[in-house]
Amino acid sequence: MSRDQHALVVEPWCLRETRLDLDNLARMESLFAVSNGHIGLRGNLDEGEPSGVPGTYLNGVHERRPLPYAEAGYGFPEDGQTIVNVADGKLLRVLVDDEPLDVRYGELHQHERTLDFKTGVLSREVEWSSPAYKRVRIRTWRMVSLTQRAIAAFCMEIEPVDDEARVVVQSGLVANEDVPVTTDDPRVAAALQAPLEHEMSGTHGAFASMVHHTRVSGQRIASAMDHESKSPNKVSMESKANEEWARTTISTRLKAGETLRVVKYVAYGWSHQRSAPALRDQVAAALTAARDTGWEGLLAEQQEYLADFWDRADVVVTGDPEMQQAVRFALFHVLQSAARAERRSVPAKGLTGPGYDGHCFWDSETFVLPVLSHTVPDAAADVLRWRHSTLDVARERAQQLGLAGAAFPWRTIDGAECSGYWPAGTAAFHINADIAHAVVHYIHSTGDLAFEREVGLELLVETARLWRSLGSHDRHGRFRIDGVTGPDEYSAIADNNVFTNLMAAKNMRAAAEASARHHRQATDLGVDAEEAASWRDAAGAMLIPYDEELGVHQQSEGFTDLAIWDFEGTEPEHRPLFLHYPYFDIYRKQVLKQADLVLAIQMCGDAFSAEQKRRDFEYYEALTMRDSSLSSCTQAVVAAEVGHLGLAYDYASEAAFMDLRDIARNTGDGLHMASLAGAWIALVQGFGGLRDDGDMRFAPALPEGLDGLSFGLLREQVRLQVEVTPTSASYTTSGGGLTIYHYGEQVDLVDGETAQRGIDKSPKLDRPRQPVGCEPQQRDEMASGMASLVDD
């Protein structure tokens, strides 16, 4: 842990930075990002400089780039996709008697930023003296509206402290900003070099707008801004624009103690098809609505939206203030990643940075959507509608690969596969089952049969068709799925990966059951009784490799016969392995990048006995490097289930603090949305013991160090509140009754009443071992380390 982290104050409802660290700008810009799933603004300073990675993103806006190969191969994706930094509307430059505000010059007396989880507002307080010794106090507020999808809004107040000063604010929209390239791939650098081509721009009074398009992907983007100002003295205002920038300049003279207030509204929109004038008018209309609402009205709408969200979704942790802050930080950013995405994906880094080129992966459906389904179900449905909108592309990909149904991409922005490394990309077919699982989980959570009929059924059918064509029955009658890559990317092109096979079986059963429920729609999709029966047969005959001698499941067929990786001979600086060792060497050893079979236990628990879960978990603990941020929350959930509560707490902490502590050392290019969702998963599924495969089942247990845990869930419009103490659990519903299961006991909940049950005592187990150097930091050591930094 670096010493800069005591600049972040532990508070339950906000993230507060008490001093500015110029060497740590990129990470803080990610942590302080604001978004609504459509617009994303990195936490860059209002004045624009200095910055780590400037970033303003629109969900889905990207540029295409070629994916050249040293040797061509059939079915290799031809194009990559890279998220584009669109016109930056965050800029509010300040000049004090002609001296520009720049924290690197003059003297910075105070600097504090706060991201408030209840208001959804990023605020900043600065006191600065110019090189000419003019001292000013500046307060700013920034928000991306959760109620008005196209709008971001800003408020700035400037006050001279000691002397009269001429104050000028230059509000900007700037296209094609210089952005540092965070990858060594020259194709990415080329795609990001001035990606926006000008079409039109214009100004009128305090209003300015611009329209651009991307050169290759052909996406048209409109941006516009408007302003209000208030000062005790005369204010002059003018706007100008050219091909790459629009600027509104606001000027006034202030005495000491007087304040200039500037409110800025910014609107964004984009389309593949709409004309430039249509998009220009669209954002102008959005600005009109925002101005009619006003700054105070937007704040009130934002606060009301978030109050409702926290009322149903809050997680309360008693006994660990850092964890309390971390899980609310996580929930807030997961909400921001998807609230108004509206038929777009949830990228792996959300809209907080350019990491992973802005792509979404399987972790969206596997980690983020379970949280959204229980807290913001409409957002989960919209992400799945986006997947449904890409079905034609997925069908074409399946045909290209000689398969039936649909083959969804390993990584993408617009639905087309853009992974240039096929063993970890194309071969990771489990993405199909992950999407199907998210469909089923959403329907279980909401009871939304209209969605199942109109969207979910087709997704289930086409993914099931892929499995039936990808796998085959062997001479023993077992159904095999050979030559695939499971969640663990250190074990590629394997036969009968347990996670893949179990999830595929669930996928096929779900498709058959949904086809029976919606017979007419299934018939329209070409499903007949014979096809549905073939899915059930394949699912029932699925091969699940098991090592009888060791008494554990094999992650994939033959895995436990492989040589074990030389963990003791692996230097700490040689992690992650894939950056220091050839893949062919990694692939033929027992070593895991992330939990794989353990994830199967979490998501397909009914396929394992309690004893198998414990033995499997302990066996694979010794092999898992955790070179992926996706691993910790899964290990936390299963560790808690099998009785390793202390270890589960350590892993839950790692998931929760992945970005707040920059554990993976790449938070600067964006937050890890799956790990943020994993903080919720580790607490709610781990210590709350939630499993939801149709029935809501709970087996709660708290580790030492947590005095209590409570959380809210949505189930078919009924709000369920769960409160866990070391000795008991209570369940309360509002909005209707609900049936749940507590340690297998059926509990019929009556609206407004509370049912309380005791908690089974966890067994005392020896702590399993991890690979040398891969042990999670124990929670008490992590907490005491943080305390010592604060004391210093």
Short mmCIF file of C-alpha atoms in Angstrom, two decimals, residues 75 99 105 138 150 154 248 332 478 512 546 562 580 593 622:
data_model
loop_
_atom_site.label_atom_id
_atom_site.label_comp_id
_atom_site.label_asym_id
_atom_site.label_seq_id
_atom_site.Cartn_x
_atom_site.Cartn_y
_atom_site.Cartn_z
CA GLY A 75 -12.09 -17.22 -39.04
CA GLU A 99 -2.94 34.20 -14.86
CA TYR A 105 2.26 27.13 -10.49
CA ILE A 138 -12.99 28.07 -6.19
CA ALA A 150 -28.03 13.11 -22.50
CA PHE A 154 -21.39 21.69 -13.92
CA THR A 248 -17.68 30.37 -24.28
CA PHE A 332 -22.43 3.46 -6.85
CA ARG A 478 -21.57 -39.11 -22.80
CA ALA A 512 -36.10 -26.44 -23.54
CA TYR A 546 -13.66 -36.39 -11.89
CA LEU A 562 -0.57 -32.42 -15.77
CA HIS A 580 6.71 -13.44 -18.52
CA LYS A 593 -5.00 -17.43 -13.66
CA ALA A 622 -3.13 -24.26 -4.13
#
